[in-house]
Protein backbone atom coordinates (compact mmCIF):
# COMPACT_ATOMS: atom_id res chain seq x y z
CA LYS A 1 239.17 133.12 184.45
CA GLN A 2 236.91 133.20 187.27
CA CYS A 3 234.60 133.37 185.43
CA GLY A 4 235.14 130.13 183.47
CA LEU A 5 235.84 131.67 180.32
CA LYS A 6 238.62 131.40 178.32
CA VAL A 7 240.23 134.78 177.03
CA GLU A 8 242.99 135.23 174.36
CA ARG A 9 244.67 138.64 173.69
CA PHE A 10 246.03 139.44 170.11
CA THR A 11 248.30 141.68 170.97
CA GLN A 12 250.99 143.67 168.28
CA GLU A 13 254.02 141.24 169.75
CA VAL A 14 251.30 138.52 168.29
CA GLY A 15 251.13 140.46 165.23
CA ASP A 16 250.92 144.02 164.27
CA LEU A 17 247.43 144.30 162.92
CA SER A 18 249.31 147.48 160.46
CA THR A 19 250.61 145.03 158.57
CA LYS A 20 249.98 142.05 156.06
CA ALA A 21 251.54 139.49 157.59
CA GLY A 22 249.77 140.65 161.42
CA ARG A 23 246.09 140.46 159.65
CA GLN A 24 246.94 136.81 158.34
CA ASN A 25 248.18 135.97 161.96
CA LEU A 26 244.61 137.13 163.67
CA LEU A 27 242.90 135.63 160.88
CA VAL A 28 244.74 132.56 161.10
CA THR A 29 244.41 132.63 164.88
CA ILE A 30 240.55 133.43 164.27
CA PHE A 31 240.27 130.18 162.47
CA LEU A 32 242.10 127.30 164.16
CA ARG A 33 240.25 128.98 167.94
CA ARG A 34 237.41 129.03 166.68
CA PRO A 35 236.57 131.31 169.60
CA SER A 36 232.96 132.29 170.45
CA HIS A 37 233.65 135.46 171.05
CA VAL A 38 235.69 138.12 169.21
CA TRP A 39 236.46 141.69 170.41
CA LEU A 40 237.49 144.45 168.09
CA SER A 41 238.40 147.88 169.58
CA PRO A 42 240.74 149.17 166.24
CA GLU A 43 242.44 152.44 167.08
CA CYS A 44 240.09 155.03 166.89
CA ARG A 45 242.26 157.83 166.51
CA PRO A 46 241.77 159.20 162.31
CA TRP A 47 238.30 159.41 162.94
CA CYS A 48 237.99 161.25 165.87
CA ALA A 49 236.24 164.53 167.27
CA TRP A 50 240.41 165.44 167.45
CA ASN A 51 241.29 164.55 164.18
CA ARG A 52 238.03 166.22 161.82
CA PHE A 53 239.74 169.58 164.09
CA ASN A 54 243.38 168.74 163.44
CA ALA A 55 242.25 168.30 159.39
CA GLN A 56 240.89 171.92 159.00
CA ARG A 57 243.48 173.85 161.14
CA SER A 58 245.93 174.22 158.27
CA PRO A 59 246.46 172.07 154.98
CA ALA A 60 248.87 170.13 156.31
CA GLY A 61 246.88 168.60 159.48
CA PHE A 62 244.45 168.13 156.24
CA LEU A 63 246.66 165.48 154.77
CA ARG A 64 247.55 164.25 158.06
CA VAL A 65 244.87 162.76 158.68
CA GLN A 66 244.00 161.78 155.78
CA GLN A 67 246.74 159.30 155.36
CA ASP A 68 245.55 158.57 158.69
CA ARG A 69 241.84 156.97 157.44
CA GLN A 70 243.87 155.77 154.77
CA GLU A 71 246.02 153.74 156.95
CA SER A 72 243.72 152.58 159.18
CA ARG A 73 240.64 150.80 156.14
CA ALA A 74 242.91 148.69 155.72
CA HIS A 75 241.57 147.67 160.14
CA LEU A 76 237.80 148.46 159.00
CA LYS A 77 237.86 145.73 156.63
CA LEU A 78 239.36 143.01 159.05
CA CYS A 79 236.99 143.94 161.47
CA ASN A 80 234.41 143.21 158.83
CA LEU A 81 235.90 140.21 157.32
CA VAL A 82 236.15 139.12 161.18
CA TYR A 83 232.32 139.90 161.48
CA LYS A 84 231.64 137.32 158.71
CA ILE A 85 233.73 134.74 159.46
CA GLN A 86 232.12 134.55 162.92
CA SER A 87 228.14 134.92 162.38
CA GLY A 88 228.78 132.98 158.84
CA GLU A 89 230.01 130.10 161.56
CA GLY A 90 226.86 131.15 164.48
CA ARG A 91 229.96 133.44 166.41
CA HIS A 92 229.56 136.58 167.85
CA THR A 93 231.76 139.92 167.50
CA HIS A 94 231.67 143.26 168.93
CA PHE A 95 233.28 146.50 168.31
CA GLU A 96 233.85 149.31 170.57
CA SER A 97 234.76 152.85 169.57
CA PRO A 98 233.26 156.59 170.75
CA TRP A 99 229.95 157.25 169.82
CA SER A 100 231.04 159.84 167.72
CA ALA A 101 233.55 158.81 165.79
CA GLU A 102 233.55 158.66 162.16
CA THR A 103 234.16 155.35 162.44
CA TRP A 104 230.16 154.12 161.46
CA TYR A 105 230.06 155.81 159.23
CA GLN A 106 232.80 154.20 156.85
CA LYS A 107 231.47 152.21 154.13
CA GLU A 108 234.53 149.39 154.62
CA LEU A 109 231.69 148.40 157.85
CA ASN A 110 228.36 148.07 155.45
CA ASP A 111 227.96 144.49 156.85
CA PHE A 112 229.12 144.15 160.26
CA LEU A 113 226.71 147.68 160.71
CA LYS A 114 223.73 145.26 158.69
CA GLY A 115 224.38 142.91 161.07
CA SER A 116 224.72 144.23 164.37
CA VAL A 117 223.40 146.26 166.80
CA ALA A 118 224.21 149.12 168.55
CA ALA A 119 224.60 149.88 172.55
CA LYS A 120 225.48 153.19 173.93
CA VAL A 121 227.58 153.42 177.18
CA ASP A 122 228.31 156.93 179.40
CA GLN A 123 231.73 155.46 180.72
CA CYS A 124 231.24 157.74 183.82
CA THR A 125 228.02 155.36 184.94
CA MET A 126 230.41 151.99 184.70
CA GLY A 127 233.04 153.47 187.29
CA LEU A 128 235.03 155.49 185.41
CA LYS A 129 236.82 158.48 186.37
CA ASN A 130 240.06 160.61 185.87
CA PRO A 131 242.70 159.12 188.98
CA GLN A 132 243.94 161.68 190.04
CA THR A 133 241.00 164.26 190.16
CA LYS A 134 238.53 161.92 191.21
CA ASP A 135 235.89 163.23 188.65
CA PRO A 136 233.90 161.13 186.38
CA LEU A 137 235.00 160.91 183.01
CA GLU A 138 231.52 160.37 180.32
CA LYS A 139 233.42 159.38 177.37
CA LYS A 140 229.90 158.41 175.38
CA THR A 141 230.78 155.07 173.99
CA ARG A 142 229.06 152.46 171.40
CA ILE A 143 229.05 149.22 171.26
CA GLN A 144 228.07 147.42 168.37
CA THR A 145 227.37 143.70 168.89
CA THR A 146 226.01 140.81 167.22
CA SER A 147 224.99 139.40 170.36
CA MET A 148 221.40 140.94 172.45
CA SER A 149 222.46 139.21 174.98
CA LEU A 150 225.30 142.15 175.51
CA PHE A 151 222.94 145.21 173.90
CA LYS A 152 220.54 143.84 176.81
CA GLU A 153 223.14 144.16 179.59
CA LEU A 154 225.23 147.52 178.27
CA ASP A 155 222.32 149.53 176.22
CA GLN A 156 220.78 153.07 177.94
CA ARG A 157 223.67 153.89 180.01
CA ILE A 158 223.20 156.84 179.34
CA CYS A 159 224.62 159.87 182.31
CA HIS A 160 221.40 161.68 183.81
CA ARG A 161 224.16 164.90 184.16
CA GLU A 162 223.93 164.14 188.28
CA HIS A 163 227.66 165.11 188.24
CA LYS A 164 229.95 166.82 187.24
CA HIS A 165 232.16 165.45 184.16
CA GLY A 166 235.83 165.65 183.79
CA HIS A 167 237.67 166.11 180.64
CA VAL A 168 239.44 163.30 178.78
CA ALA A 169 242.10 165.70 177.83
CA GLY A 170 245.67 166.56 179.13
CA THR A 171 247.15 164.84 181.34
CA CYS A 172 247.43 162.74 184.51
CA LYS A 173 249.62 160.61 187.68
CA TRP A 174 248.29 157.61 187.30
CA MET A 175 250.53 154.79 189.63
CA GLY A 176 253.36 156.95 190.07
CA LYS A 177 253.47 157.74 186.07
CA THR A 178 252.28 160.65 184.44
CA ILE A 179 250.33 159.48 181.14
CA ASN A 180 247.66 161.64 178.89
CA VAL A 181 243.86 161.38 180.09
CA SER A 182 242.90 159.24 177.08
CA GLN A 183 245.78 157.08 177.22
CA PHE A 184 243.39 156.22 180.59
CA ALA A 185 240.15 156.23 179.45
CA ALA A 186 241.10 152.78 176.69
CA MET A 187 241.57 151.23 180.09
CA TYR A 188 237.44 149.44 180.49
CA PRO A 189 236.84 150.26 184.68
CA ARG A 190 236.12 147.15 185.86
CA PRO A 191 232.21 147.63 186.52
CA PHE A 192 232.45 148.17 182.58
CA ALA A 193 233.99 144.66 182.42
CA LYS A 194 232.03 142.58 184.35
CA ALA A 195 228.98 144.72 182.80
CA ILE A 196 230.48 143.12 179.27
CA VAL A 197 231.45 139.05 180.92
CA ARG A 198 227.27 139.14 182.16
CA GLY A 199 226.60 139.59 178.80
CA ILE A 200 228.57 137.20 177.39
CA LEU A 201 227.95 134.09 179.79
CA ARG A 202 224.23 134.88 179.00
CA GLU A 203 224.39 134.49 175.25
CA LYS A 204 223.26 131.82 173.88
CA SER A 205 221.57 132.19 170.96
CA ILE A 206 223.33 132.75 167.59
CA PRO A 207 224.47 136.19 165.79
CA ILE A 208 221.50 139.14 165.13
CA GLU A 209 221.97 138.02 161.05
CA ALA A 210 223.91 135.31 159.73
CA PRO A 211 225.08 136.73 156.40
CA ILE A 212 225.73 134.23 152.90
CA LEU A 213 230.04 133.84 152.63
CA HIS A 214 230.72 134.82 148.78
CA VAL A 215 232.90 132.48 146.65
CA SER A 216 234.55 135.26 146.72
CA ASP A 217 235.31 135.66 150.58
CA ILE A 218 235.37 131.36 150.41
CA GLU A 219 238.56 132.09 148.55
CA ASP A 220 239.97 134.86 150.68
CA ARG A 221 239.93 133.08 153.81
CA LYS A 222 241.89 129.55 151.39
CA SER A 223 244.93 131.78 150.37
CA THR A 224 244.97 133.30 154.11
CA ARG A 225 245.02 129.79 155.48
CA LEU A 226 247.74 129.14 151.87
CA ASN A 227 249.68 132.19 152.78
CA SER A 228 249.87 131.29 156.79
CA SER A 229 251.25 127.33 155.38
CA HIS A 230 254.64 128.81 154.77
């Protein structure tokens, strides 16, 4: 707000994206609000390195991870569709997830990946620290974006290994509560958030590649609008 931007968060209270109704609600919101930028940060747990490890520990663990991933694919398809809507109308889309996540190799994101670029950020360079020990947390992050201004603002914020890193694991004390370090690290440090805002404010161009929407996409969008009116 201080920068003159109007921001609207789509939280679980607004619509649960694990449900069809929640996903439709998000699409209707985008159609109505026509946001210049959409920031996507879906649950990365199904595709993270820890889950790759868990899948190898036992048959039960493997099946659990596969189920999590299957459920996550609906979110990835939604992200890809949001990109196609945004880019097709000359607006921008950004997607944040760990650099090492297998998210980036899923076919459900093919259109988005082809029409965007990847910025690499080590969040310790942006002020991310364990709130209890104050050890910097590296947290290698990838921002896939259609905005060259945001890409230039964020890319190559790489740690030069001049300090010791803490681990994004275990628990820590924060604001009088005990929480997982991974939960704390999911919140963007202030310098990171400010860099994102700077990139957005400087963006004047159309998306890197505006795809042609296929007839099936247009029909899907019409169907979403009709369904949402009931």
